[in-house]
Amino acid sequence: MPLPLLPPRLGPGDTVGVIYPAGPVRDQARLEKGLQVLRNLNLRVRHYSPDQSGPEYLAADDEQRLKGFYRLWNDEEVKAVIAARGGYGCLRIIGRMNPDLLRSRPKWLIGFSDLTVLLNGISAAAGLVTLHGPMVTTLANTDPLSFQRFREALSGEFSPLAPSRDLEILRSGRGQGRLAGGNLTTLTHMVGTPWQPDLMGKILFLEDTGESLYKLDRMLTHLACCGLLNNLAGLLLGVFDPGHFDRLEILRLNEQVWNRALELTQGASYPIWGGLPVGHQQGNVVLPVGMEAVMDDITGTLSFLPRSCQTA
């Protein structure tokens, strides 16, 4: 199997396309702020607003969302496509993606949340490295570290991620494997489909928002019952927030998630870290899906290995 392909890096004046593969944008002010952030990076923005046909919880019907995606992917001037927002909808269109076409025109695909479907599905089927990171409607509120790493990733830089103050090494050890994962709810809904990620030997990262503890427990337990937590190279737990910004409640919820993850993987020896700045809060550092990474428990550093991929 060929090595995953690293899309070409972006430079000043390059074009980024904005896609709507999932839910509608209801806050136009946030969208405009995010578009301006991209322009301030000296990037051109190609942006086609959907016609909002179809159910109200989708940006447009499946046909229009697919058409918008391919319109930008097939545009030779567009070097990266970034989702406007998540929500729901990617699972409805992943089966109509053309992996050969996507690989023949490699470009960065960026997003998180519901984009977990496309990030992992396209990475596996097309052999492309994709970027789990901020979307247009979250860019303006992204913290400085996450914004810096977003900018670096677009230019092809993947420097080691130093430990944050919230990082907890829950189980020690060194882990090395390709990155996979994203939103826990979305990933769980991929189980049993043709696009279920192959997690054997992977470093799995997970995050979620607006879910109560029992639902998070149920989803983690479901992954464990399916055997998907048995043969990982490592487990990275991002931020699990209850849907608001109460720091104490977030810390309490995350500690409970950490404990459940440790219980479910008692028979495993791979490292587990908690508190990675990945999720729906302001901290959401870019993680390259499909690229090899190394978890070093001595330094608490997460390193990335671009040499594990081939350059387009």
Coordinates of C-alpha atoms in Angstrom, one line a residue:
M1 CA 0.0 0.0 0.0
P2 CA 1.5 3.4 -1.0
L3 CA 2.5 5.9 1.7
P4 CA -0.1 8.6 2.5
L5 CA 0.3 11.7 0.4
L6 CA 1.1 15.1 1.9
P7 CA -0.7 17.7 -0.2
P8 CA 1.3 20.7 -1.4
R9 CA 2.0 23.4 1.2
L10 CA 0.3 26.8 0.9
G11 CA 2.1 30.1 0.3
P12 CA 1.1 33.8 0.2
G13 CA -1.6 34.4 -2.4
D14 CA -2.7 30.8 -2.6
T15 CA -6.5 30.0 -2.6
V16 CA -8.5 28.3 0.0
G17 CA -12.0 27.0 -0.8
V18 CA -14.8 27.0 1.8
I19 CA -17.0 23.9 1.8
Y20 CA -20.4 23.1 3.4
P21 CA -20.5 19.3 3.7
A22 CA -22.6 19.2 6.9
G23 CA -24.9 21.7 8.7
P24 CA -25.9 25.2 7.9
V25 CA -24.2 28.3 9.1
R26 CA -26.6 30.2 11.3
D27 CA -24.2 32.8 12.6
Q28 CA -23.1 34.8 9.6
A29 CA -21.0 37.2 11.7
R30 CA -18.8 34.3 12.8
L31 CA -18.5 33.1 9.3
E32 CA -17.4 36.5 8.1
K33 CA -14.9 36.8 10.9
G34 CA -13.4 33.5 9.9
L35 CA -13.2 34.4 6.3
Q36 CA -11.4 37.6 7.2
V37 CA -8.9 35.6 9.3
L38 CA -8.0 33.6 6.2
R39 CA -7.6 36.7 4.2
N40 CA -5.4 38.2 6.9
L41 CA -3.1 35.2 6.3
N42 CA -2.6 36.5 2.8
L43 CA -4.8 33.8 1.4
R44 CA -7.4 34.2 -1.3
V45 CA -10.8 32.7 -0.4
R46 CA -13.2 31.0 -2.8
H47 CA -16.6 30.8 -1.2
Y48 CA -19.9 29.7 -2.7
S49 CA -22.9 29.9 -0.4
P50 CA -25.2 26.9 -0.6
D51 CA -28.8 27.4 -1.7
Q52 CA -30.1 25.8 1.6
S53 CA -32.3 23.3 -0.1
G54 CA -33.1 20.1 1.8
P55 CA -33.7 19.6 5.5
E56 CA -33.1 22.6 7.8
Y57 CA -30.4 20.8 9.6
L58 CA -28.3 20.5 6.5
A59 CA -26.5 23.3 4.6
A60 CA -28.2 22.0 1.4
D61 CA -29.4 18.7 0.1
D62 CA -26.8 16.0 -0.5
E63 CA -26.5 16.7 -4.2
Q64 CA -25.8 20.4 -3.7
R65 CA -23.3 19.7 -0.9
L66 CA -21.4 17.2 -3.0
K67 CA -21.5 19.5 -6.0
G68 CA -20.0 22.3 -3.9
F69 CA -17.3 20.0 -2.6
Y70 CA -16.2 18.8 -6.0
R71 CA -16.5 22.3 -7.5
L72 CA -13.7 23.4 -5.2
W73 CA -11.7 20.2 -5.2
N74 CA -11.6 20.2 -9.0
D75 CA -10.5 23.8 -9.1
E76 CA -6.8 23.8 -9.8
E77 CA -6.3 27.2 -8.1
V78 CA -7.7 25.9 -4.8
K79 CA -4.9 24.4 -2.7
A80 CA -7.0 23.6 0.4
V81 CA -10.6 23.2 1.4
I82 CA -11.8 24.1 4.8
A83 CA -15.3 23.4 6.2
A84 CA -17.5 26.3 7.2
R85 CA -18.8 24.3 10.1
G86 CA -19.7 20.8 11.3
G87 CA -23.1 19.7 12.6
Y88 CA -24.3 16.7 10.7
G89 CA -24.3 15.5 7.1
C90 CA -20.9 14.1 6.1
L91 CA -22.0 10.5 6.7
R92 CA -24.7 11.1 4.0
I93 CA -22.2 11.9 1.3
I94 CA -19.0 9.9 2.2
G95 CA -20.2 7.0 0.1
R96 CA -20.2 9.2 -3.0
M97 CA -16.6 10.4 -2.7
N98 CA -14.2 9.3 -5.5
P99 CA -10.9 8.3 -3.8
D100 CA -9.0 8.1 -7.1
L101 CA -10.0 11.6 -8.1
L102 CA -9.3 13.0 -4.7
R103 CA -5.8 11.5 -4.7
S104 CA -5.1 12.6 -8.2
R105 CA -5.7 16.3 -7.1
P106 CA -4.2 16.3 -3.6
K107 CA -5.1 19.3 -1.4
W108 CA -5.6 19.8 2.3
L109 CA -9.0 19.0 3.8
I110 CA -9.5 20.8 7.1
G111 CA -12.2 20.6 9.8
F112 CA -13.3 18.7 12.9
S113 CA -16.5 17.5 14.6
D114 CA -18.8 16.0 11.9
L115 CA -15.9 16.3 9.5
T116 CA -14.4 13.3 11.4
V117 CA -16.2 11.2 8.8
L118 CA -14.5 12.8 5.8
L119 CA -11.1 13.3 7.5
N120 CA -10.8 9.6 8.3
G121 CA -12.7 8.2 5.3
I122 CA -10.8 10.2 2.7
S123 CA -7.4 9.7 4.5
A124 CA -7.9 5.9 4.4
A125 CA -9.6 5.5 1.0
A126 CA -7.6 8.2 -1.0
G127 CA -4.4 7.9 1.0
L128 CA -4.3 11.6 1.8
V129 CA -3.2 13.3 5.0
T130 CA -6.0 15.4 6.2
L131 CA -6.1 18.1 8.9
H132 CA -8.2 17.8 12.1
G133 CA -8.3 21.5 13.1
P134 CA -10.3 24.7 13.2
M135 CA -13.1 25.5 10.8
V136 CA -14.1 28.9 9.3
T137 CA -16.7 29.6 12.0
T138 CA -14.3 28.8 14.8
L139 CA -11.1 30.4 13.5
A140 CA -11.7 33.9 15.0
N141 CA -12.1 32.4 18.5
T142 CA -9.2 30.0 18.3
D143 CA -6.5 30.4 21.0
P144 CA -3.0 31.7 20.0
L145 CA -1.3 28.2 20.1
S146 CA -4.0 26.6 17.9
F147 CA -4.0 29.5 15.5
Q148 CA -0.2 29.3 15.2
R149 CA -0.2 25.6 14.5
F150 CA -3.1 26.0 12.0
R151 CA -0.9 28.5 10.1
E152 CA 2.1 26.3 10.3
A153 CA 0.2 23.2 9.1
L154 CA -1.0 25.1 6.0
S155 CA 2.7 25.8 5.2
G156 CA 3.7 22.2 5.7
E157 CA 5.2 22.6 9.1
F158 CA 4.5 20.0 11.9
S159 CA 6.7 20.8 14.8
P160 CA 6.5 18.8 18.0
L161 CA 3.6 19.7 20.3
A162 CA 5.0 20.6 23.7
P163 CA 3.0 19.5 26.8
S164 CA 0.3 22.0 27.9
R165 CA -0.4 22.7 31.6
D166 CA -3.6 20.5 31.3
L167 CA -1.8 17.5 29.9
E168 CA -2.0 14.4 32.1
I169 CA -0.1 11.2 31.3
L170 CA -2.6 8.6 32.5
R171 CA -0.6 5.6 31.4
S172 CA 3.1 5.8 30.7
G173 CA 5.0 4.4 27.7
R174 CA 6.1 5.3 24.3
G175 CA 3.6 5.1 21.4
Q176 CA 4.2 5.4 17.7
G177 CA 1.6 5.1 14.9
R178 CA -0.5 6.9 12.4
L179 CA -3.1 9.3 13.7
A180 CA -6.8 8.6 13.4
G181 CA -9.9 9.8 15.2
G182 CA -11.7 13.0 16.0
N183 CA -15.2 13.5 17.5
L184 CA -16.2 10.5 19.6
T185 CA -19.9 10.6 18.7
T186 CA -19.2 10.8 15.0
L187 CA -16.6 8.1 15.1
T188 CA -19.0 5.8 17.0
H189 CA -21.5 6.3 14.2
M190 CA -18.9 5.2 11.7
V191 CA -18.6 1.8 13.4
G192 CA -20.2 -1.0 11.3
T193 CA -20.1 1.1 8.1
P194 CA -17.7 0.6 5.2
W195 CA -15.9 3.8 6.4
Q196 CA -15.2 2.5 9.9
P197 CA -11.5 3.4 10.5
D198 CA -9.0 0.7 10.8
L199 CA -7.4 1.5 14.2
M200 CA -4.9 -1.4 14.4
G201 CA -1.6 0.1 15.4
K202 CA -2.9 3.7 15.3
I203 CA -2.7 6.5 17.7
L204 CA -6.4 7.3 18.3
F205 CA -7.5 10.8 19.4
L206 CA -10.9 11.6 20.7
E207 CA -12.9 14.7 21.8
D208 CA -16.6 15.7 22.2
T209 CA -19.0 18.4 23.2
G210 CA -22.4 18.7 24.7
E211 CA -22.6 15.0 25.8
S212 CA -23.4 13.9 29.3
L213 CA -21.1 11.5 31.1
Y214 CA -23.3 8.4 30.6
K215 CA -23.4 9.0 26.8
L216 CA -19.6 9.4 26.7
D217 CA -19.3 6.2 28.8
R218 CA -21.7 4.4 26.5
M219 CA -19.8 5.4 23.3
L220 CA -16.4 4.5 24.8
T221 CA -17.8 1.2 26.0
H222 CA -19.2 0.5 22.5
L223 CA -15.8 1.1 20.9
A224 CA -14.3 -1.3 23.5
C225 CA -16.9 -4.0 22.9
C226 CA -16.2 -3.8 19.2
G227 CA -12.5 -4.5 19.9
L228 CA -11.5 -1.1 18.6
L229 CA -9.5 -0.2 21.7
N230 CA -7.5 -3.4 21.8
N231 CA -4.6 -2.9 19.5
L232 CA -3.9 0.8 19.5
A233 CA -0.4 2.3 19.5
G234 CA -1.7 5.0 21.9
L235 CA -4.8 6.9 23.0
L236 CA -5.0 10.7 23.1
L237 CA -8.0 12.2 25.0
G238 CA -8.8 15.8 24.0
V239 CA -11.3 18.0 25.6
F240 CA -14.8 16.7 26.5
D241 CA -16.9 19.7 27.4
P242 CA -20.5 19.7 28.6
G243 CA -21.5 22.3 26.1
H244 CA -20.4 25.4 28.0
F245 CA -17.3 27.0 29.4
D246 CA -17.4 26.2 33.1
R247 CA -13.8 25.2 33.6
L248 CA -14.5 23.3 36.9
E249 CA -17.2 21.2 35.3
I250 CA -15.0 20.5 32.2
L251 CA -12.2 19.3 34.5
R252 CA -14.6 17.1 36.4
L253 CA -16.1 15.6 33.3
N254 CA -12.7 14.9 31.7
E255 CA -11.4 13.2 34.8
Q256 CA -14.4 10.8 34.7
V257 CA -13.8 10.1 31.0
W258 CA -10.1 9.4 31.7
N259 CA -11.0 6.9 34.5
R260 CA -13.5 5.1 32.2
A261 CA -10.9 4.9 29.4
L262 CA -8.4 3.4 31.8
E263 CA -11.0 0.9 33.0
L264 CA -11.9 -0.2 29.5
T265 CA -8.2 -0.7 28.5
Q266 CA -6.9 -2.4 31.6
G267 CA -5.5 -5.3 29.5
A268 CA -3.6 -3.0 27.2
S269 CA -0.1 -1.5 27.6
Y270 CA -0.2 1.4 25.2
P271 CA 0.1 5.0 26.6
I272 CA -2.9 7.1 27.3
W273 CA -2.8 10.9 27.7
G274 CA -5.6 13.2 28.8
G275 CA -6.1 16.9 28.4
L276 CA -4.8 17.3 24.8
P277 CA -5.9 20.8 23.5
V278 CA -8.2 19.3 20.8
G279 CA -11.9 19.8 20.7
H280 CA -14.8 22.3 20.6
Q281 CA -13.2 24.8 23.0
Q282 CA -10.8 27.6 22.0
G283 CA -7.9 25.2 22.1
N284 CA -8.0 23.0 19.0
V285 CA -4.5 22.3 17.7
V286 CA -4.2 20.7 14.2
L287 CA -3.6 17.0 14.1
P288 CA -2.6 15.4 10.7
V289 CA -4.8 12.4 10.2
G290 CA -2.8 9.6 8.5
M291 CA 0.6 10.9 9.5
E292 CA 2.8 9.0 12.0
A293 CA 3.2 10.5 15.4
V294 CA 5.2 9.7 18.5
M295 CA 4.0 10.0 22.1
D296 CA 7.0 10.5 24.4
D297 CA 5.9 10.1 28.0
I298 CA 9.3 11.3 29.3
T299 CA 8.9 14.8 27.8
G300 CA 5.2 14.8 27.4
T301 CA 5.8 15.8 23.7
L302 CA 3.7 14.7 20.8
S303 CA 5.9 14.6 17.7
F304 CA 4.9 14.3 14.1
L305 CA 6.8 12.4 11.3
P306 CA 6.2 13.9 7.9
R307 CA 8.8 11.5 6.5
S308 CA 6.2 8.7 7.1
C309 CA 4.4 10.2 4.1
Q310 CA 5.2 11.0 0.5
T311 CA 5.1 14.6 -0.8
A312 CA 2.7 15.4 -3.6

